[in-house]
Short mmCIF file of C-alpha atoms and ligand atoms in Angstrom, two decimals:
data_model
loop_
_atom_site.label_atom_id
_atom_site.label_comp_id
_atom_site.label_asym_id
_atom_site.label_seq_id
_atom_site.Cartn_x
_atom_site.Cartn_y
_atom_site.Cartn_z
CA MET A 1 103.18 77.46 62.23
CA GLN A 2 103.25 78.68 58.64
CA ALA A 3 105.76 76.05 55.99
CA SER A 4 108.47 78.26 54.65
CA SER A 5 107.56 76.71 50.96
CA PRO A 6 104.37 77.25 49.55
CA ASP A 7 101.91 74.68 50.19
CA PRO A 8 101.45 72.25 47.34
CA MET A 9 97.68 72.04 48.08
CA LEU A 10 96.70 75.71 48.19
CA LYS A 11 98.85 76.11 45.23
CA ARG A 12 97.07 73.74 43.23
CA ALA A 13 93.49 75.35 44.83
CA ALA A 14 95.15 78.71 43.59
CA ALA A 15 95.53 77.23 40.21
CA ARG A 16 91.30 76.27 40.30
CA PHE A 17 90.32 79.64 41.56
CA LEU A 18 92.36 81.65 39.14
CA ASP A 19 91.32 79.73 36.37
CA ARG A 20 87.70 80.18 37.43
CA ALA A 21 88.24 83.79 38.75
CA VAL A 22 88.88 84.41 34.94
CA LYS A 23 85.41 83.25 33.81
CA ILE A 24 83.81 85.74 36.31
CA LEU A 25 85.84 88.82 36.41
CA GLY A 26 87.37 88.53 32.91
CA ALA A 27 91.20 87.39 32.26
CA ASP A 28 92.48 91.54 32.39
CA ARG A 29 91.59 91.62 36.36
CA VAL A 30 93.03 88.26 37.04
CA PHE A 31 96.79 88.59 37.69
CA ALA A 32 98.67 84.92 37.40
CA GLN A 33 102.19 85.93 35.91
CA ASP A 34 105.49 85.89 37.50
CA GLU A 35 105.31 89.70 37.31
CA ASP A 36 102.40 90.51 38.65
CA ARG A 37 103.24 87.86 41.78
CA ALA A 38 106.23 89.75 42.19
CA ALA A 39 103.95 93.30 42.06
CA TYR A 40 101.46 91.86 45.01
CA SER A 41 104.88 90.82 47.02
CA ASP A 42 106.43 92.69 49.80
CA VAL A 43 108.35 95.04 47.63
CA MET A 44 109.74 96.42 50.85
CA ALA A 45 111.51 92.64 51.93
CA PHE A 46 114.99 91.61 51.71
CA ASP A 47 113.25 88.30 50.14
CA PRO A 48 109.97 89.19 49.05
CA GLY A 49 109.33 85.17 47.68
CA GLN A 50 108.70 84.72 51.85
CA HIS A 51 105.58 86.18 51.05
CA ALA A 52 104.37 85.98 47.51
CA PRO A 53 100.88 85.39 46.66
CA SER A 54 99.77 82.85 44.16
CA GLY A 55 98.40 85.61 42.04
CA ALA A 56 95.74 88.65 42.41
CA VAL A 57 91.94 89.39 41.80
CA ALA A 58 90.53 92.89 41.07
CA VAL A 59 87.01 93.27 42.24
CA GLU A 60 84.72 96.22 41.67
CA THR A 61 81.63 95.23 43.61
CA VAL A 62 80.34 93.59 46.61
CA GLU A 63 78.83 90.90 44.38
CA GLU A 64 81.75 90.05 42.81
CA ILE A 65 83.55 90.06 46.21
CA GLN A 66 80.58 87.08 47.11
CA ALA A 67 81.51 85.70 43.76
CA MET A 68 85.19 85.36 44.83
CA LEU A 69 84.67 84.10 48.48
CA ARG A 70 81.98 81.15 46.77
CA ILE A 71 84.97 79.82 44.53
CA ALA A 72 87.57 80.12 47.27
CA ASN A 73 85.21 78.17 49.43
CA GLU A 74 84.75 75.57 46.45
CA CYS A 75 88.22 75.44 45.18
CA GLY A 76 89.92 75.55 49.02
CA ALA A 77 92.09 78.59 47.91
CA ALA A 78 93.30 81.41 50.59
CA LEU A 79 91.90 85.01 49.63
CA TRP A 80 94.15 87.99 50.99
CA PRO A 81 91.70 91.24 50.74
CA ILE A 82 93.71 94.66 50.17
CA SER A 83 91.89 98.14 50.04
CA ARG A 84 95.05 99.70 48.32
CA GLY A 85 97.81 97.82 49.81
CA LYS A 86 99.76 100.19 50.90
CA ASN A 87 100.57 99.40 54.51
CA PHE A 88 104.39 99.27 53.52
CA GLY A 89 106.36 98.47 56.57
CA TYR A 90 103.89 96.03 58.06
CA GLY A 91 103.76 93.74 54.97
CA GLY A 92 102.67 96.18 52.03
CA THR A 93 100.05 94.13 49.38
CA ALA A 94 101.69 90.56 50.21
CA PRO A 95 99.68 88.00 52.05
CA ALA A 96 100.92 86.70 55.50
CA LEU A 97 100.38 82.84 54.27
CA ARG A 98 102.91 82.05 50.86
CA GLY A 99 100.80 81.17 48.02
CA ALA A 100 97.29 83.03 49.43
CA ILE A 101 95.52 84.92 46.37
CA VAL A 102 95.26 89.10 46.89
CA LEU A 103 91.68 90.37 46.51
CA ASP A 104 92.67 93.74 45.78
CA MET A 105 89.67 96.33 46.21
CA SER A 106 91.72 99.12 45.32
CA ARG A 107 89.23 99.87 42.03
CA MET A 108 86.21 100.41 44.30
CA LYS A 109 86.83 104.01 44.59
CA ARG A 110 83.31 105.71 45.38
CA ILE A 111 82.74 108.28 48.13
CA LEU A 112 79.26 107.08 49.39
CA GLU A 113 78.44 110.01 51.30
CA ILE A 114 79.87 113.38 52.97
CA ASP A 115 77.38 114.52 55.97
CA GLU A 116 78.71 117.95 56.10
CA LYS A 117 76.77 118.55 59.34
CA ARG A 118 77.34 115.39 61.29
CA GLY A 119 80.69 115.27 60.11
CA PHE A 120 81.41 111.88 58.96
CA CYS A 121 82.07 109.90 55.16
CA VAL A 122 81.45 106.82 53.91
CA VAL A 123 83.91 105.12 51.62
CA GLU A 124 84.94 102.08 49.80
CA PRO A 125 87.96 100.15 50.37
CA GLY A 126 89.60 101.75 47.21
CA VAL A 127 89.08 105.23 48.17
CA GLY A 128 92.16 106.77 48.82
CA PHE A 129 93.49 109.83 51.82
CA PHE A 130 94.47 111.69 48.28
CA ASP A 131 90.87 111.07 46.72
CA LEU A 132 89.13 111.82 49.95
CA PHE A 133 91.25 115.43 50.27
CA ASP A 134 90.13 115.85 46.63
CA ARG A 135 86.57 115.40 46.90
CA LEU A 136 86.27 117.39 50.19
CA GLU A 137 88.05 119.89 48.58
CA ALA A 138 86.31 120.15 45.56
CA THR A 139 82.92 120.46 46.95
CA GLY A 140 83.94 123.48 49.18
CA SER A 141 83.81 120.83 52.61
CA LYS A 142 83.77 122.38 56.02
CA LEU A 143 85.46 118.85 57.35
CA TRP A 144 88.93 117.95 57.71
CA MET A 145 90.27 114.50 57.42
CA SER A 146 93.04 113.17 59.37
CA VAL A 147 96.34 111.47 57.34
CA PRO A 148 98.57 109.03 58.39
CA GLY A 149 102.58 110.49 57.67
CA ASN A 150 101.93 108.49 54.45
CA ALA A 151 99.44 109.26 52.80
CA TRP A 152 99.23 106.76 49.75
CA GLY A 153 97.17 104.13 51.30
CA SER A 154 93.21 104.27 51.55
CA VAL A 155 91.40 105.83 54.31
CA ALA A 156 89.45 102.21 55.04
CA GLY A 157 92.66 99.96 54.98
CA ASN A 158 94.28 102.26 57.46
CA ALA A 159 91.67 102.74 59.61
CA LEU A 160 90.99 98.78 59.68
CA GLU A 161 94.86 98.57 60.74
CA ARG A 162 94.03 100.96 63.87
CA GLY A 163 96.71 103.83 61.92
CA ALA A 164 97.13 107.30 63.28
CA GLY A 165 98.10 110.30 62.41
CA PRO A 166 99.03 113.70 64.13
CA GLN A 167 95.54 115.71 64.24
CA PRO A 168 92.63 115.57 66.78
CA TYR A 169 91.11 112.29 64.94
CA GLY A 170 94.38 110.98 64.58
CA ASP A 171 93.48 107.64 66.47
CA HIS A 172 91.86 106.43 62.76
CA GLY A 173 90.22 102.99 64.42
CA ALA A 174 88.87 105.08 66.84
CA GLN A 175 86.66 106.92 64.14
CA ILE A 176 84.83 104.23 62.42
CA CYS A 177 81.80 104.18 62.91
CA GLY A 178 79.31 101.25 61.51
CA VAL A 179 80.86 99.00 58.55
CA GLU A 180 79.34 96.83 55.75
CA VAL A 181 81.29 93.67 55.85
CA VAL A 182 81.03 90.36 53.81
CA LEU A 183 81.78 87.24 55.99
CA PRO A 184 83.57 84.45 54.82
CA ASP A 185 80.65 82.29 53.86
CA GLY A 186 79.42 85.56 51.40
CA SER A 187 76.94 86.65 53.37
CA LEU A 188 76.21 90.82 53.98
CA LEU A 189 75.69 92.65 57.30
CA ARG A 190 76.05 96.06 58.28
CA THR A 191 77.50 96.50 61.69
CA GLY A 192 75.85 99.02 64.61
CA ALA A 193 72.81 100.78 64.16
CA GLY A 194 73.09 99.86 60.28
CA ALA A 195 72.01 96.56 61.17
CA MET A 196 68.35 97.87 61.06
CA ALA A 197 67.50 97.99 57.49
CA GLY A 198 66.63 101.77 56.74
CA SER A 199 69.05 103.12 60.06
CA LYS A 200 68.98 106.76 59.91
CA THR A 201 71.97 106.84 62.77
CA TRP A 202 74.21 103.77 61.18
CA HIS A 203 77.44 106.55 61.26
CA ILE A 204 76.74 108.52 63.50
CA ALA A 205 75.64 106.41 66.73
CA ARG A 206 78.72 103.96 68.47
CA ASN A 207 76.76 102.83 70.88
CA ALA A 208 73.86 100.86 69.36
CA TYR A 209 71.61 97.97 70.49
CA GLY A 210 73.74 94.71 71.36
CA PRO A 211 77.23 93.69 71.38
CA GLY A 212 79.59 96.44 69.24
CA TRP A 213 81.20 94.81 66.27
CA ASP A 214 83.07 97.41 64.20
CA GLN A 215 85.92 96.23 66.19
CA MET A 216 85.66 92.91 65.19
CA PHE A 217 86.77 93.68 61.67
CA CYS A 218 89.73 95.86 62.67
CA GLN A 219 92.99 93.44 62.45
CA SER A 220 91.75 90.48 61.93
CA ASN A 221 90.76 87.96 59.29
CA PHE A 222 86.86 87.56 60.14
CA GLY A 223 85.13 89.39 57.23
CA ILE A 224 85.99 91.56 54.41
CA VAL A 225 84.86 95.19 54.71
CA THR A 226 82.98 96.79 51.86
CA LYS A 227 82.28 100.10 53.13
CA LEU A 228 83.19 101.91 56.24
CA GLY A 229 82.10 105.17 58.04
CA LEU A 230 84.58 107.16 59.23
CA TRP A 231 83.86 110.40 61.38
CA LEU A 232 85.74 113.77 60.37
CA MET A 233 86.22 117.09 62.05
CA PRO A 234 84.81 120.17 61.74
CA ALA A 235 86.94 122.64 60.38
CA PRO A 236 88.29 124.91 62.98
CA GLU A 237 88.57 128.71 63.14
CA ALA A 238 92.34 128.63 63.76
CA THR A 239 95.27 126.69 64.85
CA MET A 240 98.24 127.33 66.57
CA THR A 241 101.57 125.50 66.98
CA ILE A 242 104.45 125.07 69.06
CA HIS A 243 107.49 123.38 68.03
CA LEU A 244 109.98 121.59 71.07
CA SER A 245 113.10 120.24 70.90
CA LEU A 246 115.00 118.49 73.05
CA PRO A 247 118.72 118.21 73.08
CA GLU A 248 120.16 115.08 74.32
CA ALA A 249 118.70 111.27 73.73
CA GLU A 250 118.16 111.48 77.98
CA ASP A 251 115.64 114.27 77.74
CA LEU A 252 112.71 111.84 76.51
CA GLY A 253 111.17 110.91 79.86
CA ARG A 254 111.22 114.49 81.22
CA GLY A 255 109.73 114.97 77.02
CA VAL A 256 107.14 112.41 78.26
CA ASP A 257 106.05 113.72 81.28
CA MET A 258 105.95 117.28 80.41
CA LEU A 259 103.12 116.33 78.03
CA TYR A 260 100.78 113.64 79.24
CA PRO A 261 99.18 114.84 81.87
CA LEU A 262 98.44 118.07 79.65
CA ARG A 263 97.12 115.31 77.04
CA GLN A 264 94.88 113.94 79.96
CA ARG A 265 93.24 116.88 80.69
CA GLY A 266 92.35 117.88 77.56
CA LEU A 267 94.71 120.69 77.05
CA LEU A 268 96.70 119.25 73.99
CA ASP A 269 94.18 118.63 70.96
CA HIS A 270 96.30 115.32 69.53
CA ASP A 271 98.85 112.66 70.68
CA PRO A 272 101.86 114.88 70.13
CA ALA A 273 104.92 112.81 69.47
CA TRP A 274 108.41 113.29 70.30
CA VAL A 275 110.52 112.12 66.97
CA SER A 276 114.05 111.28 67.09
CA TYR A 277 116.49 113.20 64.87
CA VAL A 278 117.57 110.44 62.28
CA GLY A 279 113.66 110.32 61.53
CA ILE A 280 113.24 113.54 60.55
CA ALA A 281 117.25 113.70 58.99
CA SER A 282 115.95 110.62 57.00
CA TYR A 283 113.53 112.96 55.09
CA VAL A 284 115.69 115.60 54.40
CA GLY A 285 118.11 113.15 52.54
CA PRO A 286 120.23 110.39 52.36
CA ARG A 287 122.88 109.45 55.38
CA ALA A 288 125.55 109.75 52.38
CA GLN A 289 124.71 113.38 52.66
CA TRP A 290 126.22 113.76 56.03
CA TYR A 291 128.61 110.71 56.64
CA ARG A 292 129.98 108.06 54.02
CA GLY A 293 131.69 105.53 56.49
CA GLY A 294 130.03 102.13 57.62
CA GLY A 295 128.52 101.47 61.64
CA LEU A 296 126.26 103.43 63.58
CA LEU A 297 126.03 106.84 62.80
CA PRO A 298 129.23 108.42 64.93
CA ASP A 299 128.02 111.03 67.57
CA ASP A 300 129.73 113.78 66.52
CA VAL A 301 128.16 113.51 62.98
CA GLY A 302 124.67 113.18 64.84
CA ARG A 303 125.31 116.63 66.37
CA ARG A 304 126.67 118.01 62.45
CA ILE A 305 123.30 116.63 61.42
CA ARG A 306 121.17 118.40 64.56
CA LYS A 307 122.77 122.25 64.09
CA GLU A 308 122.39 121.80 60.45
CA LEU A 309 118.60 120.90 60.33
CA GLY A 310 118.35 123.35 63.61
CA ILE A 311 116.71 120.13 65.58
CA GLY A 312 116.87 118.48 68.90
CA TRP A 313 117.70 114.86 69.27
CA TRP A 314 114.23 115.21 70.16
CA ASN A 315 111.28 117.10 68.41
CA ALA A 316 107.62 117.21 68.71
CA GLU A 317 105.09 119.95 67.43
CA LEU A 318 101.87 120.59 69.32
CA ASN A 319 98.93 122.14 67.37
CA PHE A 320 95.81 123.66 68.83
CA TYR A 321 92.41 123.66 67.18
CA GLY A 322 89.30 125.64 67.22
CA PRO A 323 87.77 129.36 68.02
CA GLU A 324 90.76 131.69 68.65
CA PRO A 325 90.41 132.79 72.04
CA VAL A 326 89.99 129.36 73.33
CA ILE A 327 92.90 127.87 71.53
CA ALA A 328 94.54 131.04 72.65
CA ALA A 329 93.98 130.35 76.31
CA LYS A 330 94.78 126.61 75.91
CA VAL A 331 98.86 128.14 74.51
CA ALA A 332 98.84 130.22 77.28
CA VAL A 333 98.14 127.09 79.78
CA VAL A 334 100.46 125.17 78.04
CA LYS A 335 103.39 127.88 77.64
CA ALA A 336 103.23 128.37 81.44
CA ALA A 337 103.58 124.73 82.20
CA LEU A 338 106.34 123.42 79.71
CA GLN A 339 108.34 127.00 79.93
CA PRO A 340 110.66 125.65 82.96
CA HIS A 341 111.68 122.97 80.97
CA PHE A 342 113.09 125.18 77.90
CA PRO A 343 115.99 127.83 77.94
CA ASP A 344 114.35 129.77 75.65
CA PRO A 345 110.62 131.39 75.70
CA ILE A 346 108.27 128.94 73.94
CA THR A 347 106.56 130.83 70.92
CA HIS A 348 103.86 129.76 68.56
CA THR A 349 102.44 130.60 65.15
CA ILE A 350 98.79 131.41 64.19
CA TRP A 351 96.87 130.13 61.06
CA ARG A 352 93.43 131.67 60.60
CA GLN A 353 90.82 130.54 57.94
CA GLY A 354 91.75 132.44 54.72
CA ASP A 355 95.60 131.94 55.39
CA PRO A 356 97.64 129.28 52.82
CA PHE A 357 96.23 126.35 53.48
CA ALA A 358 99.51 124.68 53.34
CA ALA A 359 100.03 125.99 56.94
CA SER A 360 96.51 125.04 58.30
CA LYS A 361 98.20 121.85 60.18
CA ALA A 362 94.59 120.23 58.77
CA GLY A 363 95.40 116.80 57.51
CA ILE A 364 96.51 117.26 54.14
CA PRO A 365 97.75 114.29 52.40
CA GLY A 366 101.62 113.63 51.30
CA THR A 367 104.57 111.09 50.61
CA ARG A 368 107.34 112.92 52.00
CA ASP A 369 108.33 110.42 54.78
CA MET A 370 108.89 107.88 52.65
CA ALA A 371 111.84 109.16 51.80
CA MET A 372 113.00 107.68 55.02
CA ILE A 373 113.88 104.50 53.20
CA GLY A 374 116.47 106.04 51.10
CA TRP A 375 118.47 106.57 54.25
CA TYR A 376 121.47 104.04 53.25
CA GLY A 377 120.88 104.23 49.98
CA GLY A 378 120.93 100.89 47.30
CA ARG A 379 117.00 99.73 47.37
CA GLY A 380 115.57 100.88 50.03
CA GLY A 381 113.03 99.26 52.70
CA HIS A 382 111.55 99.61 56.22
CA ILE A 383 109.86 97.60 58.95
CA GLY A 384 107.79 99.13 61.95
CA PHE A 385 108.05 97.56 65.57
CA SER A 386 105.09 99.52 67.29
CA PRO A 387 104.81 98.97 71.15
CA LEU A 388 102.70 100.92 73.33
CA LEU A 389 104.13 101.97 76.48
CA PRO A 390 101.85 103.71 79.98
CA ALA A 391 102.49 107.20 79.33
CA ASP A 392 105.30 107.38 82.00
CA GLY A 393 108.61 109.03 81.86
CA ALA A 394 110.75 106.27 83.48
CA GLN A 395 109.35 103.56 81.52
CA ALA A 396 109.88 105.54 77.96
CA ASP A 397 113.55 106.04 79.27
CA ALA A 398 114.01 102.32 79.73
CA GLN A 399 112.27 101.66 76.44
CA LEU A 400 114.92 103.96 74.68
CA ALA A 401 117.79 102.17 76.42
CA ARG A 402 117.13 98.87 75.91
CA THR A 403 115.79 99.24 72.10
CA ARG A 404 118.88 101.82 71.21
CA ARG A 405 121.11 99.09 72.97
CA ARG A 406 119.58 96.29 70.43
CA TYR A 407 119.87 98.68 67.38
CA ALA A 408 123.45 99.21 68.20
CA GLU A 409 124.02 95.78 68.12
CA ALA A 410 122.42 95.03 64.51
CA GLY A 411 124.41 98.18 63.56
CA ILE A 412 121.30 100.16 62.36
CA ASP A 413 120.85 104.05 62.77
CA TYR A 414 117.62 104.60 66.04
CA TYR A 415 114.76 106.49 64.74
CA GLY A 416 112.28 106.08 67.14
CA ALA A 417 108.97 108.23 67.90
CA PHE A 418 107.19 108.30 70.95
CA ALA A 419 103.69 110.00 70.54
CA VAL A 420 102.32 110.54 73.91
CA GLY A 421 98.68 110.19 74.71
CA GLY A 422 97.00 110.90 78.16
CA ARG A 423 97.63 107.63 79.18
CA THR A 424 99.35 105.34 76.79
CA ILE A 425 102.59 106.30 74.21
CA THR A 426 102.71 104.59 70.81
CA ASN A 427 106.22 104.09 70.38
CA ILE A 428 106.74 103.96 66.37
CA ASN A 429 110.28 102.59 65.59
CA GLU A 430 111.32 102.35 62.06
CA ILE A 431 113.86 100.20 61.30
CA LEU A 432 115.66 101.92 58.02
CA TYR A 433 117.63 99.13 55.88
CA ASP A 434 119.39 98.80 52.27
CA ARG A 435 117.64 95.87 51.04
CA ASP A 436 120.63 94.65 49.00
CA ASN A 437 122.91 94.85 52.17
CA PRO A 438 123.41 91.11 53.14
CA ALA A 439 124.43 92.17 56.87
CA MET A 440 121.24 93.70 57.17
CA ALA A 441 119.35 90.99 55.41
CA LYS A 442 120.72 88.90 58.70
CA ALA A 443 120.42 91.59 61.41
CA VAL A 444 117.35 93.07 60.38
CA PRO A 445 114.83 90.09 61.14
CA ALA A 446 116.89 89.41 64.48
CA LEU A 447 116.48 93.10 65.67
CA MET A 448 112.81 92.34 65.22
CA SER A 449 112.42 89.52 67.09
CA SER A 450 114.44 90.69 70.43
CA LEU A 451 112.85 93.95 70.17
CA ILE A 452 109.44 92.30 70.12
CA GLY A 453 110.74 89.66 73.25
CA ASP A 454 112.17 92.62 75.24
CA ALA A 455 109.30 94.69 74.79
CA ALA A 456 107.05 91.48 76.13
CA ALA A 457 109.33 90.98 78.85
CA ALA A 458 108.81 94.52 80.20
CA GLY A 459 105.02 93.94 79.57
CA TYR A 460 104.43 96.10 76.42
CA CYS A 461 102.56 94.73 73.47
CA GLU A 462 102.75 95.89 70.06
CA TYR A 463 99.79 97.24 68.55
CA ARG A 464 100.32 96.10 64.83
CA THR A 465 103.19 94.69 62.99
CA HIS A 466 104.74 93.09 60.10
CA ILE A 467 103.40 89.59 58.10
CA ASP A 468 106.72 88.22 58.99
CA HIS A 469 106.11 88.69 62.61
CA MET A 470 102.22 88.28 63.25
CA ASP A 471 102.90 84.43 65.08
CA ARG A 472 105.21 85.96 67.45
CA VAL A 473 103.52 88.88 68.34
CA ALA A 474 100.30 87.07 68.88
CA ALA A 475 102.47 84.47 70.96
CA THR A 476 103.60 87.15 73.19
CA PHE A 477 99.74 87.42 74.24
CA ASP A 478 99.57 84.56 76.55
CA TYR A 479 97.49 85.31 79.52
CA GLY A 480 95.41 81.98 80.49
CA ASP A 481 97.75 79.91 78.58
CA HIS A 482 96.94 81.74 75.47
CA ALA A 483 92.71 82.28 76.08
CA MET A 484 92.87 85.02 73.38
CA ARG A 485 94.57 82.40 70.37
CA ARG A 486 91.68 79.74 71.26
CA LEU A 487 89.15 82.25 71.32
CA ASN A 488 90.56 84.03 67.61
CA GLY A 489 90.72 80.21 66.30
CA ARG A 490 87.06 79.30 67.92
CA LEU A 491 85.63 82.37 65.89
CA LYS A 492 87.51 81.61 63.01
CA ASP A 493 86.63 77.99 62.69
CA MET A 494 83.28 79.06 62.92
CA LEU A 495 82.85 81.98 60.94
CA ASP A 496 85.29 80.53 57.97
CA PRO A 497 85.27 76.92 58.37
CA ASN A 498 86.95 76.22 55.19
CA GLY A 499 89.76 78.73 56.22
CA ILE A 500 90.20 81.02 53.14
CA LEU A 501 90.18 84.43 54.84
CA ALA A 502 93.52 85.64 55.16
CA PRO A 503 94.78 82.89 56.98
CA GLY A 504 97.60 83.78 59.72
CA LYS A 505 96.98 87.57 59.72
CA GLN A 506 97.53 89.09 63.41
CA GLY A 507 97.90 85.29 64.34
CA ILE A 508 94.64 83.87 63.83
CA TRP A 509 95.14 80.51 61.83
CA PRO A 510 92.24 78.41 60.57
CA LYS A 511 92.04 75.00 61.78
CA ARG A 512 93.43 73.55 58.50
CA PHE A 513 96.62 75.75 58.73
CA ARG A 514 96.57 75.13 62.78
CA SER A 515 98.05 71.46 62.51
CA ALA A 516 100.82 72.31 60.34
P1 ADP B 1 96.20 100.49 52.55
O1 ADP B 1 95.14 101.06 51.79
O2 ADP B 1 96.33 101.89 53.51
O3 ADP B 1 97.20 100.46 51.96
P2 ADP B 1 95.80 97.68 52.58
O4 ADP B 1 95.65 98.23 52.00
O5 ADP B 1 97.32 97.24 52.60
O6 ADP B 1 96.26 99.13 53.62
O7 ADP B 1 95.52 97.21 54.23
C1 ADP B 1 96.12 96.77 55.10
C2 ADP B 1 95.70 95.46 55.89
O8 ADP B 1 94.38 95.78 56.23
C3 ADP B 1 95.43 94.25 54.63
O9 ADP B 1 96.93 93.64 54.57
C4 ADP B 1 94.63 93.51 55.29
O10 ADP B 1 94.87 92.68 56.09
C5 ADP B 1 93.67 94.61 55.60
N1 ADP B 1 92.31 95.03 55.39
C6 ADP B 1 92.46 96.26 54.27
N2 ADP B 1 91.37 96.37 53.73
C7 ADP B 1 90.51 95.47 54.40
C8 ADP B 1 89.17 95.26 54.08
N3 ADP B 1 88.44 96.35 52.97
N4 ADP B 1 88.37 94.72 54.88
C9 ADP B 1 89.27 93.43 55.42
N5 ADP B 1 90.54 93.73 55.78
C10 ADP B 1 91.43 94.86 55.50
#
């Protein structure tokens, strides 16, 4: 659907928009030089020009967002809202549509509320995980947050994209309760109970009167979220941790089958992930630390890495949160269920309030995981392939076999994680690469495409994808001759008749680009 070069009409509209934006925001908040365009492109891409924006504007208030929407409507420009733009592996700051203008909300950094008693916060888009963490710490809060592996991003942007963390509140999209949104025509609204002026339950009542719209603004281009309510968990009295590892790739299926019933029955407090050893090694150092040859990592090198790091082919961490007698009982039941699968006695560690916080298993923001992009050396990058599967060992094994075969064909080391829920598995695969390697520049997009196709053929959809693949993934949701695409298109045209807001996001295109 998208032209490979920027649409000249869109370029002219962007130029008009940027001129007018200077008058409203001032020249120091409008970025339209080549280096600005480069900075707001996808810095992980082989060819960042593919999704280069025409420029960017930094807004600081809701009124400024409304003003930007007004002039975008008048000029016919396209805007791509970002909170902090750290959506790496899925596009970073870059717009799906080349030539759109990035609406950067990273300066909107107010933490508007932390309700200590009822356990929620209200944040503006630019509030990062580090900002919220610092505030909770500075105020001596008894609330804990959940953070994704790499926590440079924003609390709001990550939740809106349905990001995840390895904590009890780790399904971040599901913790959203009540948002404030600016629609493409500039009108302002509040969802849920917040639709009532003076509501006392905006961020605590999930099921208020009428349709629930919070999720309508997740992974969509129907509005710009300017305030977001998110539930936080009460700090537990203690945590307990069990580390598990399985020696062979073929152990995945039993790894899944031993965990999902425990999760479904409420004996596990979060979705534990089986992470393959290359993933863990990539946080430790570059591949060259163990192997300098080309091609796939040889099996004997893989064995050496696992031995050296003391890990299995698959590795998982189970964390338990709560009063010590309660979690001790859960740990005992879980150990009894799992012990037959492991030759050595399963052990656990305990953390209690007052012990060093770093060992608490609270959501503590960090950026260690980004070390993975150094795996191949050179200017590194990564892209995520993230399908959802049923929580079922046999299907996980089949998925692994399919994806490993594709990785091998592409000549790229396999790195996958299977986060086991009670009913589904979120299967996050990272494709690591060196952006200066021409063979990888060809192999990686082809690998992504075949992975998406294979998954769809097996009945598995993606939960999230990179801007390059949004159309492809949207096309896999084809029930009723693409009935969902038509519904999204109808909503888009109604709410955004000029097609100015994030065209192409999640494969949702407004009318003016659909005919292209
Ligand atoms: P992060 O802040 O975690 O780095 P991003 O700012 O990169 O996340 O946001 C990821 C994606 O989510 C963006 O590309 C955009 O499509 C969407 N998004 C982010 N913030 C908002 C928002 N406030 N309103 C609507 N969509 C948003």
